[in-house]
Coordinates of C-alpha atoms and ligand atoms in Angstrom, one line a residue:
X1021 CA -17.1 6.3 -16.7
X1022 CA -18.1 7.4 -13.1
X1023 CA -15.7 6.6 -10.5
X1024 CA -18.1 4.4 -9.3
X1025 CA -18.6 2.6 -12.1
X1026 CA -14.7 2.1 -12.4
X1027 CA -15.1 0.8 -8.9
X1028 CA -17.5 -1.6 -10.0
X1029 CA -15.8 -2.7 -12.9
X1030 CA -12.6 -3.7 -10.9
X1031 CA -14.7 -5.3 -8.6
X1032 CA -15.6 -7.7 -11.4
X1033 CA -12.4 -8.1 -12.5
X1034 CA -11.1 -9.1 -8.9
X1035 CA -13.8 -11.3 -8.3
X1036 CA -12.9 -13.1 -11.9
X1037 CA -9.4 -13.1 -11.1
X1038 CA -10.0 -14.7 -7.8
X1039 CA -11.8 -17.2 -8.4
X1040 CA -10.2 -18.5 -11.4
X1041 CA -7.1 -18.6 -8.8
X1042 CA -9.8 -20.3 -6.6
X1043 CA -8.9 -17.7 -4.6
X1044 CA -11.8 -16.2 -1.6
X1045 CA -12.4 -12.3 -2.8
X1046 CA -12.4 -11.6 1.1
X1047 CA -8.6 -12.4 1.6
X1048 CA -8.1 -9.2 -1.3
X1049 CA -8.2 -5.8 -0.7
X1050 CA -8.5 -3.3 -2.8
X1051 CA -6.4 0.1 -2.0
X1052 CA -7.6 3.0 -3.9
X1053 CA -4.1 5.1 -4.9
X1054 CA -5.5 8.9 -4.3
X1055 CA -2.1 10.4 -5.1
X1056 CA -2.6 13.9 -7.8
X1057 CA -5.9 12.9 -7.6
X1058 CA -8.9 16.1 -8.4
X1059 CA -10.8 16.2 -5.0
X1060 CA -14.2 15.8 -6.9
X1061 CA -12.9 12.2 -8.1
X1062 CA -11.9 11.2 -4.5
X1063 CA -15.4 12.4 -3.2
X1064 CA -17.1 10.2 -5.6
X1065 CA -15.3 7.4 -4.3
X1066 CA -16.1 8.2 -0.9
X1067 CA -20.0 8.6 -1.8
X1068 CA -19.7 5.4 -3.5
X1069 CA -18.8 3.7 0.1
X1070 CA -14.9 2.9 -0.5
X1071 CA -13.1 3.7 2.4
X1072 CA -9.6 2.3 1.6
X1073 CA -7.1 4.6 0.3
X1074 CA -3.4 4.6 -0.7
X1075 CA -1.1 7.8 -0.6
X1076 CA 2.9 8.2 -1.8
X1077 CA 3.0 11.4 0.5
X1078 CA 2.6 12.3 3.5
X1079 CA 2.6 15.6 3.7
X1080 CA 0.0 15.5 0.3
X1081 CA -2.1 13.3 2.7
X1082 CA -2.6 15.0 5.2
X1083 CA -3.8 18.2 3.1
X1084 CA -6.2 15.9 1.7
X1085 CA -6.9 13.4 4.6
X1086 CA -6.7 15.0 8.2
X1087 CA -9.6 16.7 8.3
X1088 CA -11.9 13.5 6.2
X1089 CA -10.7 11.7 9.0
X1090 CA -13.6 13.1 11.6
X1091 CA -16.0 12.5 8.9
X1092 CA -15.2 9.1 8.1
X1093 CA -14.4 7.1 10.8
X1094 CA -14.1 3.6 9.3
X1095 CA -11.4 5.3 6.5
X1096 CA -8.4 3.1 6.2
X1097 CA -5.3 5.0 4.7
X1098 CA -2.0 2.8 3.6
X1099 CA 1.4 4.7 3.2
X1100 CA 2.8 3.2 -0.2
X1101 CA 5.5 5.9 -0.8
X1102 CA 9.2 6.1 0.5
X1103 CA 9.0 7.8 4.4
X1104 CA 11.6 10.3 5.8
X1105 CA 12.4 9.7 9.3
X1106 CA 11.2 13.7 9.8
X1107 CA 7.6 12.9 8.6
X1108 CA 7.0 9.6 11.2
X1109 CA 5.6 11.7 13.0
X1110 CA 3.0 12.3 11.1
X1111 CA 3.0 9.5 9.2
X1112 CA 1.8 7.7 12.3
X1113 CA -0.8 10.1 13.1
X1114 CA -2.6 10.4 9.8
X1115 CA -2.0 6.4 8.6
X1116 CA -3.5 3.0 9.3
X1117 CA -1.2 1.2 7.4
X1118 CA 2.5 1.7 6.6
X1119 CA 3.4 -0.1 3.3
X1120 CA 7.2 1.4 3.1
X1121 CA 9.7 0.1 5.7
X1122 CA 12.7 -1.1 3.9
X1123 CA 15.4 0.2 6.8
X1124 CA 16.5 -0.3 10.3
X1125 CA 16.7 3.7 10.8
X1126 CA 12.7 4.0 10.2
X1127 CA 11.9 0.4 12.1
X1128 CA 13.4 1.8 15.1
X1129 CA 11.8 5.4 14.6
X1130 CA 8.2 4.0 13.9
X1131 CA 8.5 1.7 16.8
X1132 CA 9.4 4.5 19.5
X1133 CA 6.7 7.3 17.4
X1134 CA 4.1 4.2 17.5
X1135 CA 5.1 3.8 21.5
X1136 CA 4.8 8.2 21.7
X1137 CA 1.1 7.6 20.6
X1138 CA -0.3 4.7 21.9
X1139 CA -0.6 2.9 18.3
X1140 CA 0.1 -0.4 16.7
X1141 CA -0.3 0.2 13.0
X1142 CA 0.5 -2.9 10.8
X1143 CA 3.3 -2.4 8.3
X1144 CA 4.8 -4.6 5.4
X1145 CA 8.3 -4.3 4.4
X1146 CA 9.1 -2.5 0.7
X1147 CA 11.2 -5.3 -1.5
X1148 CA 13.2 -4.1 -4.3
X1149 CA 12.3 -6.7 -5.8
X1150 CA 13.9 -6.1 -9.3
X1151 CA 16.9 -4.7 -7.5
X1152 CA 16.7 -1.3 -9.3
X1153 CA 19.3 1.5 -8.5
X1154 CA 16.7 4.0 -8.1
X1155 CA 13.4 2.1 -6.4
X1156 CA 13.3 2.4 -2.8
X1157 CA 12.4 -0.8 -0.8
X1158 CA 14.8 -2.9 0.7
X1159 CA 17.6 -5.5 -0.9
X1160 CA 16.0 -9.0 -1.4
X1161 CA 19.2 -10.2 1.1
X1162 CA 18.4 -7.8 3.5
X1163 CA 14.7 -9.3 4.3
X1164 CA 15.8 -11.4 7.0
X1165 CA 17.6 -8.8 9.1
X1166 CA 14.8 -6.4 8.8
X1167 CA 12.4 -8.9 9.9
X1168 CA 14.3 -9.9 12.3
X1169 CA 15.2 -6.3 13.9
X1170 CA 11.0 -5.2 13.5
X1171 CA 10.4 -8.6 15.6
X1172 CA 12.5 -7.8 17.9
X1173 CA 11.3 -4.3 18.5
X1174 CA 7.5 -5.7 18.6
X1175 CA 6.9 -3.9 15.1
X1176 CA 3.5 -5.5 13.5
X1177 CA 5.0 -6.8 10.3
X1178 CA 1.9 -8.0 8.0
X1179 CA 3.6 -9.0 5.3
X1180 CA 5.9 -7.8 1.9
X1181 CA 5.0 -5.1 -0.5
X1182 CA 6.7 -4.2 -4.1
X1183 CA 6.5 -2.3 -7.3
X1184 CA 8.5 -4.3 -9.7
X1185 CA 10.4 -3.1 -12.4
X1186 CA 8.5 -1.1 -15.4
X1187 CA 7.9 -2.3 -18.6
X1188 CA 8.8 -6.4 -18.2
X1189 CA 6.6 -8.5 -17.3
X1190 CA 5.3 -8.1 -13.8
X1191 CA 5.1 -12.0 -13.1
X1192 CA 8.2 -13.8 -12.1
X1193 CA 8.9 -10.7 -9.5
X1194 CA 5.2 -11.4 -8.3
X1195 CA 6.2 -15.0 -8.0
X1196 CA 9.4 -13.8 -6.0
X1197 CA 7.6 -11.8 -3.7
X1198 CA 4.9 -14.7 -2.8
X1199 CA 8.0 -17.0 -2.2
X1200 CA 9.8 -14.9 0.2
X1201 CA 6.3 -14.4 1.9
X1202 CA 6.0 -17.8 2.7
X1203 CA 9.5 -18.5 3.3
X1204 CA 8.8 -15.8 6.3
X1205 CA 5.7 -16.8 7.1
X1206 CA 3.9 -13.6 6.5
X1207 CA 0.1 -14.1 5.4
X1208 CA 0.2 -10.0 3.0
X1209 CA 1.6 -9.3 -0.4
X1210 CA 1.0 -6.1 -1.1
X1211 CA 1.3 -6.2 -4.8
X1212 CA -0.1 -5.3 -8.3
X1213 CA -1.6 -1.7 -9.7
X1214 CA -3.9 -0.7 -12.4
X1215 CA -2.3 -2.8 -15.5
X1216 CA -1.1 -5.9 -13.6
X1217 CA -3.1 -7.0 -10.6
X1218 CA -4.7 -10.0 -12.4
X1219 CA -1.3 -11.2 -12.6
X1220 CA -0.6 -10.2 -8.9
X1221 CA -4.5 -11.9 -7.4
X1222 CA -3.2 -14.7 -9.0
X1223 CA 0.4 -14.8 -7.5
X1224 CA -1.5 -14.4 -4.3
X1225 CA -2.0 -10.5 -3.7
X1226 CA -4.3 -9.6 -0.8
X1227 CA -3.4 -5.7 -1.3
X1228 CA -3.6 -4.7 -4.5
X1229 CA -2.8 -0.6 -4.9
X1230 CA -5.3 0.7 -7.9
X1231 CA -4.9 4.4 -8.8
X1232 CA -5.5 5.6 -12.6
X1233 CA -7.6 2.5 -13.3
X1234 CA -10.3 3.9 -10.5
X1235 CA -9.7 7.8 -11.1
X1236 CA -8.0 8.2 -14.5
X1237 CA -5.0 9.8 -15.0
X1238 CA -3.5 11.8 -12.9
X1239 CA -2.5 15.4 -12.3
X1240 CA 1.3 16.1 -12.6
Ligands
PLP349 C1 0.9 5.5 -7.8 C2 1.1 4.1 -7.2 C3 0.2 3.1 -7.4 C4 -1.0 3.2 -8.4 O1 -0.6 3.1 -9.7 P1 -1.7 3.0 -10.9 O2 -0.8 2.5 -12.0 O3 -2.2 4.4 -11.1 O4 -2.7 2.0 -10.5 C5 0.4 1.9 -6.8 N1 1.4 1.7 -5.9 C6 2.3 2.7 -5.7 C7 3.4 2.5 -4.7 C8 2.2 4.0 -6.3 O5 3.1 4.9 -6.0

């Protein structure tokens, strides 16, 4: 299948998912994951009109990205992969969207980079939400401080993002994630990727991060 017939095929399948969780298909949005991904495939997407895209790296981004940016105006790029306080710099020039804060060190750094170039972008705090020794994202117990600290600095925090633990079932961190949401009063969840975000739409997603499901499998 076409790209943008994969597109359209998830499109149905959010739309299903939503409103079976009576759910408005407006409040969802649908982040194409363009990480590894051969140019021709992102191209497709971009002829197709999708304009929302997800990257891991930063430095990968920008190689593909910086120069797309003059072309497409109305592109919307999320950072969904761990950030280095070196590459805030241009994390905040290339981005729209930074998925990954899950420490003080990089709240403080994007707050004063943000200030250095007259930017706001919104951000959503990284949950390690099944408390995994390698996953980046911050400790469930630590949500509150960071919250806390990026209010305080006048950080835009949208809401929570996670990628829970492989091979278990998705759902009861989903559910986690949507209760510590509303504990905080955030109105995101970033949440749910090509084999679970069904699950996650009806746990309340309105990010969900799609990669292999919209561009096949990637290049390692
Ligand atoms: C790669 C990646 C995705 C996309 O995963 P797929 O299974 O290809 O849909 C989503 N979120 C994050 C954080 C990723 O790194």
């Amino acid at each position: 299948m076409s790209v943008s017939e994969n597109i359209d095929f998830i499109r149905s399948k959010i739309d299903k998912a939503a409103s079976a969780a009576g759910r408005d298909v407006g409040g969802i949005e649908l982040v194409a994951v363009s990480k590894k991904q051969p140019e021709a495939r992102i191209e497709e997407a971009l002829k197709a009109g999708h304009r929302v895209f997800g990257e891991n790296r930063v430095a990968e981004a920008r190689t593909r990205w910086l120069e797309r940016r003059m072309k497409y105006r109305d592109l919307r790029l999320h950072l969904i992969g761990p950030l280095q306080t070196n590459k805030v710099k241009d994390a905040v020039a290339l981005f729209d969207v930074i998925e990954t804060l899950d420490r003080p060190k990089l709240i403080h750094a994007l707050a004063e980079e943000m200030s250095n170039q007259g930017k706001d972008l919104p951000c959503f705090i990284q949950v390690n939400i099944g408390a995994e020794d390698q996953k980046a994202g911050c400790a469930i117990e630590d949500v509150p401080m960071l919250l806390e600290e990026a209010f305080d600095i006048g950080l835009d925090i949208q809401g929570l993002m996670c990628i829970p633990p492989v091979n278990e079932s998705p759902v009861p961190y989903f559910s986690l994630l949507k209760k510590l949401g509303q504990r905080h009063q955030l109105k995101s969840l970033s949440m749910g990727m090509s084999g679970d975000f069904e699950d996650a739409i009806k746990l309340g997603a309105t990010h969900i991060r799609i990669g292999t499901a919209l561009f096949g499998a990637r290049d390692y």
